[in-house]
Amino acid sequence: MSKLKSAGDAPTKFSSTKGKLRGRRGPYKTKPVITHPEPLSEDWDDPADFDEALALHIRRHGENICRLHKALALTGDTVDRRTLYDWVNGVLAPRSAKGLRVLAFIERRYRLPDGYFRSKLPHPGRQLSGKTLKRMPVAERRRLTWHLPDDFEQLTRVRQEEVLDWVRSVIIAGSTEYRRYHAASVQQRFSVRFSEGSVALPFAPVTPLAERLVETGQCERGRNLMTHPAPAGLDAEARDLLLFKTSTLTTRGRSRSGVWNAETAAQKAEHLGLLFGALAASPDSEVHGHGVPMRSLTFALLAVPAVWDWYLNWREQRRGFFTQWEGEMLVTLGAGLTRREAGWLRQSPRLADYLRPIEGLVTPQDVQAAHDDWDGFCEAMHRHALVRAREIRRVARVHRDPFEPVLPILEADSPLSEYRKITEEVRRWRPDRKRFAVAAAEATRAFLMLRLGLHLGLRQKNLRQMLFRPKGETPTPERQLALLKRGELRWSARDEAWEVLVPAAAFKNAGSTFFRKNPFRLLLPDLGDLYVEIETYIEKDRKVLLRRHADPGTFFIKTMSTRSASPEYNQSSFYDAWRSTIQRHGIYNPYTKRGAIVGLLPHGPHNVRDVLATHVLKQTGSHEQASYAIQDTPETIAAHYGRFLPHDKSALAAQVLNKVWAT
């Protein structure tokens, strides 16, 4: 549209001078307030900024701030006149629910599209207030505000409860059965926590066998439900196990099969902490543990079949059925640690000196047998673990369907195009960088997380640990990256493009036939302003997020605060950042009309690999090509990634067959 020609519509700001307009015959009579004033012209350019758009439409309808303020006063939803002046002069922008209702009134008054002014605000967030929200805890109110409609406080109580229930179940918690189970489980803290370190700890003093055999091992009740630091003896045994499985060279005189990396070691420590925590928890608590005395906790219990049977039954009663998780734990910890020649338990006979009778689990005869023949004791456990693992595989059920959160995307003809909508939604709601630098930097970070995840198909670890080198700096040598086991984003002067290089050693499946000891290298395409976003993030946004803290060198960094320990993401914080982006911009909210995809549920970065594999399968039908997209093998794609159903296969074949009838 062409710009307004009339002098009255000149693009000037308003003044708050309160001079009175009087003629020679006295003051003008007060004009009646018109519900919908007619525009002076239908030709106008649409400004990008909120303040300019508001000033334009006030002038275009022959009004000023005073007349608009009078019209607002009749609605009962008034704002201070000074506030309106600040809005049109760019000093402030509405963010409260009341301010957004005023904008909606102005849109109706000037016959503008719904949400016209809202789309131009420098920051799309807002601060809702009211009795309902004030009754909530501050943390919950902060989580819910984004997902509630602007007129939330004007809704009936029943309608408010409906909105809150939907937001809490779908967006905050995720409405799958597994998520509800997991949310309830994490509220019960009962695990044993092991210390961290790379130095061996002294083992506990040994109690003579004769004294241990006469103990009753009575279970303890009434212990408070909490996360307990591991007793010194148990902690020393755990440290010995972790050093055995993670050290470059294992202890002299011992042999092992396989090595744990840092992530695997932390995961195994967590699983063992849950096992010992369940054993120690009081039988009359909500966890319904066994009540094992803390001094009786020892890794020697892992060589007792009755202990494993109790733990398996406890997990089945807690969940309602067995899953593959129990079978894998039996193989890796039950059978793996008691394996002949390479098992840590098998090669630690001194653990038998810490085994005590425990009511209902360990008998004095078990203690004597472990003392007399530790090797035979472990061999019996090894056979028992393999038998139990086979039995569990036969009845195991799937509790967590990995495809369920992204099912609406996987069912689309082009899953990748569908997921891309989320990245565009992030940019659409990104606030003005000049006024809200931190929020804009966080939005750019979220956009790049999703975009690079879609281009690279990397696992979460490789994506969050990825280093970077700005333009003009020398890239890190591949050998050094291999030692660090990290990839790097850097500028390729030869190709004049941003590239990502990840050494094979950094991948979980480094020994896969996909790599054959060669690094992963990919040139990022300059599509959808990707290069502009990368360079803006490196040059401006990372500095805003760091807030003068030391730069860890990773491409993705957290928003630093006084309580932040490190700018670098860990597994949990990176997952939370991704999930938060999906909650805000991925899930379509019928009450706010925001979000990209109907039926989507909260999820983490690992689901992107499902999206990429499924997209390639639907386009090509080839498991081999799908494996190229996520650096894996066709067998892994068929077993774990890619939702390629019979009707998808038939549709792909029909595209070839139907060409005959088109000729």
XYZ file of C-alpha atoms in Angstrom:
663
model
C 0.000 0.000 0.000
C 1.101 3.579 -0.566
C 1.868 5.903 2.298
C -0.701 8.372 3.526
C -0.712 11.638 1.631
C -2.558 13.866 4.115
C -0.607 16.196 6.378
C -2.535 14.958 9.387
C -1.035 11.524 8.853
C 2.583 12.615 8.878
C 4.678 10.080 10.792
C 5.284 12.099 13.953
C 5.187 10.962 17.569
C 2.658 12.211 20.080
C 3.274 14.768 22.802
C 1.826 14.561 26.272
C 1.485 18.369 26.621
C -1.840 19.071 28.295
C -2.661 22.380 26.541
C -6.354 23.236 26.088
C -7.717 23.912 22.625
C -9.929 26.966 22.835
C -11.411 29.169 20.141
C -12.449 32.756 20.406
C -15.911 31.747 21.578
C -14.765 29.418 24.399
C -13.864 25.707 24.672
C -14.924 23.207 22.081
C -17.818 20.971 22.972
C -16.883 17.408 23.895
C -17.383 15.140 20.904
C -19.236 11.868 21.464
C -17.088 8.732 21.492
C -17.558 6.769 18.276
C -17.421 2.982 18.525
C -15.696 2.507 15.160
C -14.230 5.742 13.749
C -13.867 5.745 9.987
C -10.318 5.835 8.588
C -9.208 8.976 6.783
C -7.471 6.869 4.171
C -7.319 3.225 3.131
C -3.783 3.555 1.742
C -1.039 2.901 4.284
C 2.253 1.103 4.711
C 2.311 -1.469 7.493
C 5.173 -0.642 9.910
C 7.170 -3.492 11.404
C 7.448 -1.961 14.882
C 4.612 -1.885 17.381
C 4.981 1.770 18.418
C 4.964 3.019 14.824
C 1.948 0.842 13.931
C -0.064 2.084 16.922
C 0.772 5.734 16.185
C -0.099 5.270 12.515
C -3.563 3.826 13.111
C -4.460 6.424 15.743
C -3.617 9.162 13.243
C -5.217 7.271 10.354
C -8.536 7.317 12.173
C -8.321 11.022 13.005
C -7.804 10.442 16.718
C -5.260 11.277 19.371
C -4.240 9.723 22.677
C -6.866 11.644 24.639
C -9.785 10.464 22.501
C -8.514 6.897 22.538
C -8.175 7.078 26.311
C -11.797 8.252 26.614
C -12.980 5.359 24.466
C -11.061 2.929 26.669
C -12.591 4.453 29.808
C -16.049 3.395 28.627
C -14.972 -0.264 28.557
C -13.890 -0.259 32.202
C -10.489 -1.671 31.177
C -8.549 1.550 31.387
C -4.862 2.290 31.362
C -3.122 5.447 32.393
C -2.907 8.053 29.645
C 0.823 8.332 30.275
C 1.117 4.622 29.449
C -0.477 5.154 26.030
C 2.017 7.938 25.333
C 4.864 5.611 26.303
C 3.521 2.952 23.948
C 3.391 5.161 20.865
C 6.757 6.746 21.673
C 8.487 3.362 22.007
C 9.326 3.786 25.693
C 7.240 0.808 26.862
C 5.370 -2.087 25.313
C 2.382 -3.941 26.793
C 3.154 -7.287 28.430
C 0.484 -7.731 31.101
C -2.842 -9.417 30.471
C -4.567 -6.054 30.929
C -2.300 -4.391 28.388
C -2.971 -7.125 25.848
C -6.732 -6.735 26.368
C -6.350 -3.015 25.609
C -4.576 -3.897 22.368
C -7.413 -6.259 21.440
C -9.916 -3.430 22.069
C -7.952 -1.044 19.821
C -7.848 -3.704 17.089
C -11.632 -4.083 17.227
C -12.117 -0.314 17.356
C -10.055 0.258 14.212
C -11.296 -2.941 12.503
C -7.823 -4.496 12.397
C -7.149 -8.262 12.296
C -7.093 -10.113 15.595
C -3.584 -10.196 16.994
C -2.366 -7.433 14.654
C -0.607 -5.421 17.369
C 0.382 -8.507 19.347
C 2.412 -9.807 16.400
C 4.477 -6.590 16.396
C 5.392 -6.535 20.060
C 9.134 -6.561 20.728
C 8.654 -9.431 23.186
C 5.869 -11.999 22.665
C 5.850 -13.084 26.317
C 3.632 -11.505 28.900
C 2.972 -11.441 32.599
C -0.459 -12.634 33.600
C -1.854 -11.654 36.938
C -5.002 -12.357 38.861
C -6.378 -14.271 41.816
C -6.133 -17.699 40.197
C -2.466 -17.340 39.292
C -1.496 -15.648 42.544
C -2.619 -18.745 44.439
C -0.024 -20.818 42.560
C 3.607 -21.254 43.595
C 5.912 -18.807 41.831
C 7.775 -21.550 39.936
C 4.561 -23.070 38.580
C 3.177 -19.663 37.660
C 6.340 -18.931 35.688
C 6.017 -22.227 33.772
C 2.327 -21.783 33.000
C 2.193 -18.116 31.996
C 3.364 -18.595 28.419
C 0.757 -21.277 27.771
C -2.331 -19.431 29.062
C -4.598 -17.234 26.894
C -4.544 -13.470 27.368
C -8.123 -13.426 28.652
C -7.488 -16.197 31.173
C -8.655 -14.130 34.157
C -11.918 -13.250 32.368
C -12.808 -16.908 31.835
C -15.221 -18.719 34.110
C -13.764 -20.820 36.909
C -14.745 -24.019 35.097
C -13.090 -22.824 31.899
C -9.941 -21.827 33.767
C -9.667 -25.279 35.302
C -10.132 -26.823 31.854
C -7.279 -24.741 30.429
C -4.980 -25.448 33.380
C -5.684 -29.191 33.265
C -4.867 -29.308 29.551
C -1.659 -27.311 29.913
C -0.461 -29.347 32.880
C -1.230 -32.738 31.348
C -0.240 -32.144 27.711
C 2.425 -29.426 27.688
C 4.054 -29.598 31.110
C 3.913 -33.309 31.908
C 3.125 -34.942 28.573
C 0.039 -37.118 28.570
C 1.576 -40.559 27.930
C 1.255 -43.385 30.428
C 5.010 -43.639 30.804
C 5.424 -39.921 31.524
C 2.792 -40.088 34.258
C 4.550 -43.094 35.788
C 7.934 -41.389 35.571
C 6.640 -38.108 37.018
C 5.287 -39.964 40.049
C 8.455 -42.032 40.466
C 10.881 -39.122 40.549
C 9.006 -37.647 43.503
C 10.181 -40.587 45.622
C 13.845 -40.089 46.482
C 15.359 -43.217 47.943
C 18.585 -43.940 46.064
C 22.108 -44.253 47.408
C 24.508 -41.615 46.071
C 28.137 -42.506 45.348
C 30.957 -39.991 45.481
C 32.952 -38.966 42.408
C 36.701 -39.194 42.027
C 39.606 -40.869 40.280
C 41.477 -42.091 43.376
C 40.824 -45.434 45.047
C 39.255 -45.315 48.514
C 40.243 -47.547 51.465
C 37.958 -50.507 52.014
C 36.104 -50.862 55.311
C 37.556 -52.960 58.173
C 36.649 -56.632 58.007
C 34.377 -58.201 60.628
C 35.424 -61.777 61.495
C 33.335 -64.508 59.885
C 32.282 -66.002 63.213
C 30.761 -62.702 64.321
C 28.948 -62.218 61.027
C 27.441 -65.699 61.036
C 25.613 -65.134 64.322
C 24.010 -61.854 63.193
C 20.255 -61.969 62.620
C 20.212 -59.298 59.897
C 16.835 -58.026 61.011
C 15.269 -55.514 58.619
C 15.000 -51.914 59.773
C 11.752 -49.976 59.619
C 10.860 -46.322 59.919
C 13.884 -44.933 58.050
C 13.133 -41.587 56.409
C 12.729 -41.668 52.653
C 15.604 -39.688 51.167
C 18.713 -39.887 49.002
C 21.455 -41.292 51.239
C 25.200 -40.803 50.770
C 26.681 -44.257 50.350
C 28.311 -45.708 53.497
C 32.105 -45.471 53.371
C 32.600 -49.166 52.692
C 30.025 -49.323 49.907
C 31.405 -46.104 48.409
C 34.921 -47.574 48.308
C 33.632 -50.676 46.520
C 31.763 -48.543 43.964
C 34.908 -46.463 43.347
C 36.900 -49.644 42.759
C 34.332 -50.872 40.212
C 34.237 -47.567 38.329
C 38.037 -47.329 38.191
C 38.166 -50.927 36.970
C 35.753 -50.150 34.097
C 36.915 -46.631 33.163
C 40.699 -46.508 33.618
C 42.905 -46.572 30.541
C 44.871 -49.435 32.085
C 43.100 -51.655 34.550
C 44.552 -52.806 37.848
C 47.491 -55.177 37.481
C 46.451 -58.796 37.803
C 42.893 -58.140 36.595
C 41.341 -58.506 33.152
C 38.206 -56.946 31.719
C 36.015 -57.052 28.653
C 34.944 -53.603 27.499
C 35.402 -50.136 28.968
C 32.805 -47.646 30.210
C 32.973 -44.026 29.102
C 32.027 -41.237 31.504
C 28.343 -41.242 30.508
C 27.999 -45.021 30.803
C 29.773 -45.017 34.169
C 27.424 -42.332 35.499
C 24.423 -44.279 34.235
C 25.559 -47.545 35.847
C 26.277 -45.734 39.109
C 22.752 -44.337 39.049
C 21.238 -47.775 38.415
C 23.256 -49.338 41.222
C 22.304 -46.462 43.515
C 18.632 -47.213 42.871
C 19.165 -50.919 43.568
C 20.896 -50.336 46.905
C 18.417 -47.570 47.745
C 15.490 -49.937 47.202
C 17.144 -52.546 49.412
C 17.708 -49.984 52.185
C 14.296 -48.282 52.005
C 11.885 -49.075 54.825
C 9.231 -51.733 54.082
C 6.523 -49.469 55.516
C 7.458 -46.490 53.307
C 5.718 -45.656 50.024
C 8.657 -47.242 48.196
C 8.120 -50.565 50.030
C 11.807 -51.424 50.213
C 13.364 -54.301 52.100
C 14.838 -52.413 55.051
C 18.417 -53.719 54.732
C 20.641 -52.089 57.403
C 23.038 -49.564 55.878
C 26.076 -51.386 57.316
C 24.994 -54.564 55.473
C 25.048 -52.903 52.038
C 27.901 -54.287 49.957
C 28.522 -55.127 46.318
C 28.839 -58.754 47.410
C 25.018 -58.742 47.469
C 25.123 -58.651 43.650
C 26.452 -62.223 43.763
C 23.391 -63.466 45.696
C 20.536 -64.765 43.464
C 17.895 -64.068 46.132
C 18.823 -60.366 46.121
C 18.306 -60.108 42.368
C 15.012 -62.009 42.556
C 13.739 -59.619 45.230
C 14.794 -56.569 43.191
C 13.179 -57.908 40.006
C 9.911 -58.630 41.803
C 10.050 -55.187 43.437
C 10.410 -53.498 40.045
C 7.595 -55.585 38.562
C 5.209 -54.666 41.392
C 6.208 -51.011 41.165
C 5.672 -50.744 37.396
C 3.134 -53.510 36.895
C 5.174 -55.566 34.420
C 8.727 -56.319 33.283
C 10.499 -54.311 30.576
C 13.657 -54.892 28.586
C 15.473 -52.676 31.100
C 15.428 -55.397 33.770
C 16.811 -57.946 31.305
C 19.637 -55.658 30.231
C 20.558 -54.865 33.831
C 20.726 -58.574 34.624
C 23.072 -59.190 31.700
C 25.380 -56.186 32.161
C 25.570 -56.138 35.969
C 24.348 -59.514 37.199
C 26.020 -61.753 34.602
C 28.686 -59.302 33.406
C 30.234 -58.659 36.818
C 30.315 -62.370 37.694
C 31.719 -63.476 34.342
C 34.690 -65.847 34.437
C 38.084 -64.119 33.898
C 36.651 -60.643 33.099
C 34.007 -60.014 35.775
C 34.855 -57.449 38.445
C 32.956 -59.296 41.184
C 34.576 -62.587 40.185
C 38.027 -60.989 40.572
C 37.198 -59.351 43.925
C 37.091 -62.264 46.428
C 37.691 -59.929 49.367
C 34.083 -58.715 48.972
C 33.011 -62.008 50.553
C 34.401 -60.656 53.850
C 31.683 -57.978 53.887
C 28.672 -60.220 53.264
C 26.320 -60.482 56.268
C 23.074 -62.380 56.882
C 19.984 -60.349 55.928
C 16.492 -61.394 56.895
C 14.702 -62.818 53.849
C 17.653 -62.347 51.483
C 20.973 -63.719 52.702
C 21.257 -66.737 54.989
C 24.266 -67.673 57.162
C 24.766 -70.565 54.740
C 25.158 -68.074 51.881
C 27.755 -66.142 53.873
C 29.687 -69.352 54.585
C 29.490 -70.484 50.948
C 30.791 -67.145 49.684
C 33.677 -67.310 52.157
C 34.618 -70.904 51.265
C 34.352 -70.706 47.443
C 33.881 -67.205 46.044
C 34.565 -68.334 42.489
C 31.887 -71.031 42.640
C 29.511 -68.607 44.375
C 29.884 -66.135 41.484
C 29.534 -68.879 38.882
C 26.144 -69.856 40.339
C 25.051 -66.201 40.150
C 26.279 -65.928 36.558
C 24.153 -68.881 35.446
C 21.162 -67.607 37.433
C 21.388 -64.148 35.818
C 21.431 -65.575 32.282
C 18.412 -67.785 33.013
C 16.437 -64.890 34.530
C 17.357 -62.617 31.615
C 15.924 -65.118 29.108
C 12.732 -65.443 31.150
C 12.277 -61.661 31.323
C 12.834 -61.202 27.568
C 9.966 -63.609 26.981
C 7.446 -61.537 28.977
C 8.919 -58.037 28.728
C 6.556 -55.291 27.559
C 7.228 -51.888 26.061
C 6.429 -49.149 28.559
C 7.817 -46.172 26.668
C 6.960 -45.941 22.992
C 9.793 -43.742 21.635
C 7.656 -42.694 18.655
C 4.621 -41.545 20.649
C 5.682 -37.928 21.381
C 6.424 -37.213 17.695
C 3.757 -39.428 16.146
C 1.947 -36.559 14.324
C 5.257 -35.705 12.634
C 6.152 -39.286 11.733
C 2.714 -39.826 10.176
C 3.150 -36.852 7.827
C 4.219 -37.437 4.225
C 7.330 -35.346 4.857
C 8.312 -35.642 8.549
C 11.303 -33.335 8.111
C 9.181 -30.560 6.613
C 6.732 -30.960 9.469
C 9.428 -30.643 12.132
C 10.863 -27.631 10.348
C 7.659 -25.736 11.186
C 8.824 -25.624 14.807
C 12.013 -23.775 13.864
C 10.017 -21.159 11.966
C 7.660 -20.787 14.925
C 10.663 -20.072 17.151
C 11.787 -17.281 14.836
C 8.278 -15.885 14.529
C 8.057 -15.328 18.289
C 11.658 -14.179 18.754
C 11.625 -10.803 20.544
C 13.399 -7.624 19.505
C 17.140 -8.083 20.076
C 17.674 -4.396 20.880
C 15.215 -4.327 23.760
C 15.258 -7.956 24.954
C 18.779 -9.121 24.200
C 18.783 -12.189 26.477
C 15.397 -13.501 25.346
C 16.359 -12.960 21.692
C 19.664 -14.789 22.224
C 17.825 -17.707 23.845
C 15.430 -17.862 20.895
C 18.331 -17.930 18.413
C 20.005 -20.666 20.448
C 16.786 -22.707 20.415
C 16.434 -22.198 16.660
C 19.996 -23.395 16.024
C 19.604 -26.379 18.341
C 16.716 -27.642 16.265
C 18.165 -26.689 12.881
C 21.567 -28.271 13.495
C 19.888 -31.315 14.996
C 17.849 -31.721 11.814
C 20.847 -31.219 9.523
C 23.321 -33.382 11.427
C 21.255 -36.179 13.011
C 23.745 -36.392 15.890
C 23.077 -37.871 19.291
C 22.502 -35.451 22.132
C 26.011 -35.894 23.531
C 27.734 -35.032 20.261
C 25.476 -32.037 19.630
C 25.801 -30.438 23.079
C 29.566 -31.070 23.321
C 30.262 -29.638 19.864
C 32.986 -26.980 19.866
C 33.211 -24.081 17.411
C 35.710 -21.833 15.690
C 34.615 -18.413 14.356
C 35.442 -17.304 10.838
C 39.090 -16.456 10.445
C 40.332 -18.779 13.201
C 42.304 -21.938 12.489
C 40.184 -25.097 12.929
C 41.190 -27.560 15.637
C 43.219 -30.491 14.222
C 41.319 -33.738 13.866
C 43.781 -35.572 16.122
C 43.144 -33.128 18.948
C 39.377 -33.467 18.485
C 39.759 -37.251 18.650
C 41.564 -36.942 21.993
C 38.803 -34.663 23.268
C 36.147 -36.951 21.719
C 34.264 -33.888 20.485
C 33.194 -32.455 17.163
C 33.599 -28.905 15.949
C 31.680 -26.358 13.889
C 34.104 -24.260 11.837
C 34.376 -22.239 8.654
C 35.794 -24.055 5.637
C 37.746 -21.537 3.552
C 38.102 -24.086 0.752
C 34.353 -24.689 0.426
C 33.319 -21.251 1.711
C 30.787 -22.909 3.991
C 30.247 -23.848 7.609
C 31.193 -27.455 8.221
C 30.883 -29.860 11.140
C 33.681 -32.354 11.749
C 33.254 -35.089 14.370
C 35.964 -37.756 14.832
C 34.775 -41.339 14.911
C 36.074 -41.717 18.480
C 33.434 -39.218 19.678
C 30.519 -41.430 18.660
C 28.801 -44.017 20.807
C 29.015 -46.494 17.911
C 32.597 -45.634 16.945
C 33.219 -49.220 15.876
C 30.283 -49.225 13.481
C 30.807 -50.041 9.810
C 29.400 -46.575 9.038
C 32.659 -44.918 10.160
C 35.411 -47.466 9.570
C 37.624 -45.204 11.730
C 36.933 -42.184 9.500
C 35.501 -38.887 10.822
C 32.029 -37.552 10.136
C 32.135 -34.363 8.032
C 29.162 -32.410 6.722
C 28.889 -29.027 4.998
C 25.872 -27.143 6.295
C 23.629 -25.739 3.551
C 23.037 -21.987 3.497
C 19.265 -22.371 3.487
C 16.627 -20.510 5.455
C 19.117 -17.884 6.688
C 21.061 -20.575 8.558
C 24.418 -18.861 8.048
C 23.042 -15.509 9.179
C 21.692 -17.104 12.342
C 24.976 -18.920 13.074
C 27.089 -15.809 12.620
C 24.743 -13.605 14.657
C 24.736 -16.168 17.449
C 28.538 -16.381 17.490
C 29.187 -12.638 17.239
C 26.437 -11.278 19.500
C 24.225 -13.781 21.277
C 26.862 -15.949 22.958
C 28.308 -12.870 24.698
C 24.862 -11.955 25.979
C 24.279 -15.465 27.326
C 27.726 -15.753 28.946
C 27.401 -12.460 30.861
C 31.190 -12.107 31.235
C 31.718 -15.675 32.425
C 34.530 -17.790 30.996
C 33.744 -19.266 27.580
C 33.853 -23.108 27.634
C 34.321 -23.199 23.848
C 31.160 -25.214 23.160
C 28.805 -23.852 20.514
C 25.713 -24.159 22.716
C 25.892 -22.515 26.125
C 23.446 -21.927 28.953
C 22.130 -18.557 30.047
C 24.444 -17.701 32.919
C 23.243 -16.372 36.253
C 24.794 -15.839 39.665
C 23.834 -19.394 40.632
C 25.153 -21.068 37.465
C 28.212 -23.260 37.920
C 29.250 -23.675 34.285
C 28.039 -22.362 30.916
C 28.392 -25.821 29.402
C 25.291 -27.983 29.097
C 25.073 -31.404 30.689
C 22.759 -34.196 29.613
C 19.816 -33.068 31.744
C 20.038 -29.328 31.072
C 20.355 -29.794 27.303
C 17.334 -32.095 27.293
C 15.376 -29.548 29.337
C 16.309 -26.731 26.927
C 15.135 -28.748 23.918
C 11.976 -29.872 25.672
C 11.176 -26.289 26.702
C 11.416 -25.166 23.072
C 8.992 -27.902 22.025
C 6.603 -26.962 24.830
C 6.539 -23.311 23.784
C 6.724 -23.488 20.018
C 6.156 -27.082 18.927
C 2.906 -28.118 20.613
C -0.154 -26.398 19.175
C -2.134 -24.793 21.978
C -5.842 -24.445 21.071
C -6.348 -21.814 23.778
C -3.564 -19.437 22.698
C -3.462 -20.428 19.003
C 0.316 -20.727 19.267
C 2.529 -23.694 18.466
C 3.307 -25.446 15.203
C 1.928 -29.005 15.333
C -1.364 -30.403 16.615
C -1.012 -33.487 18.812
C 2.724 -33.142 19.430
C 4.027 -33.963 22.915
C 7.142 -32.779 24.794
C 10.290 -34.620 23.786
C 14.062 -34.349 23.681
C 16.704 -34.173 20.951
C 16.916 -37.941 20.440
C 13.525 -37.973 18.700
C 15.012 -35.971 15.824
C 16.860 -39.127 14.782
C 13.498 -40.894 14.479
C 12.227 -38.017 12.328
C 15.228 -38.098 9.980
C 15.242 -41.883 9.608
C 11.497 -42.001 8.972
C 11.704 -39.145 6.455
C 14.389 -40.909 4.399
C 12.497 -44.223 4.586
C 9.300 -42.607 3.308
C 11.162 -40.923 0.470
C 13.409 -43.813 -0.599
C 12.305 -46.989 1.171
C 15.979 -47.706 1.883
C 17.130 -48.576 5.390
C 20.704 -48.102 4.189
C 20.132 -44.501 3.114
C 18.218 -43.840 6.321
C 21.242 -45.077 8.281
C 23.412 -42.492 6.519
C 21.238 -39.689 7.913
C 21.952 -40.635 11.549
C 25.396 -42.270 11.274
C 24.272 -45.830 11.986
C 23.669 -49.185 10.305
C 20.614 -50.481 8.413
C 20.075 -53.130 11.080
C 19.896 -50.492 13.808
C 17.462 -48.418 11.745
C 15.162 -51.394 11.297
C 15.318 -52.307 14.994
C 15.191 -48.928 16.730
C 14.685 -45.956 14.392
C 12.274 -45.143 11.634
C 8.531 -45.731 11.587
C 8.025 -47.403 8.212
C 4.625 -49.109 8.234
C 3.134 -51.426 5.590
C 0.962 -48.683 4.079
C 4.055 -46.462 3.736
C 5.816 -49.241 1.842
C 2.794 -49.839 -0.386
C 2.457 -46.137 -1.158
C 6.114 -45.936 -2.158
C 5.780 -48.956 -4.451
C 2.592 -47.528 -5.946
C 4.471 -44.417 -7.058
C 6.587 -46.636 -9.310
C 3.775 -48.895 -10.506
C 1.320 -46.080 -11.230
C 3.684 -44.510 -13.739
C 2.655 -47.254 -16.179
C -0.938 -46.024 -16.182
C 0.073 -42.413 -16.652
C 1.675 -43.102 -20.039
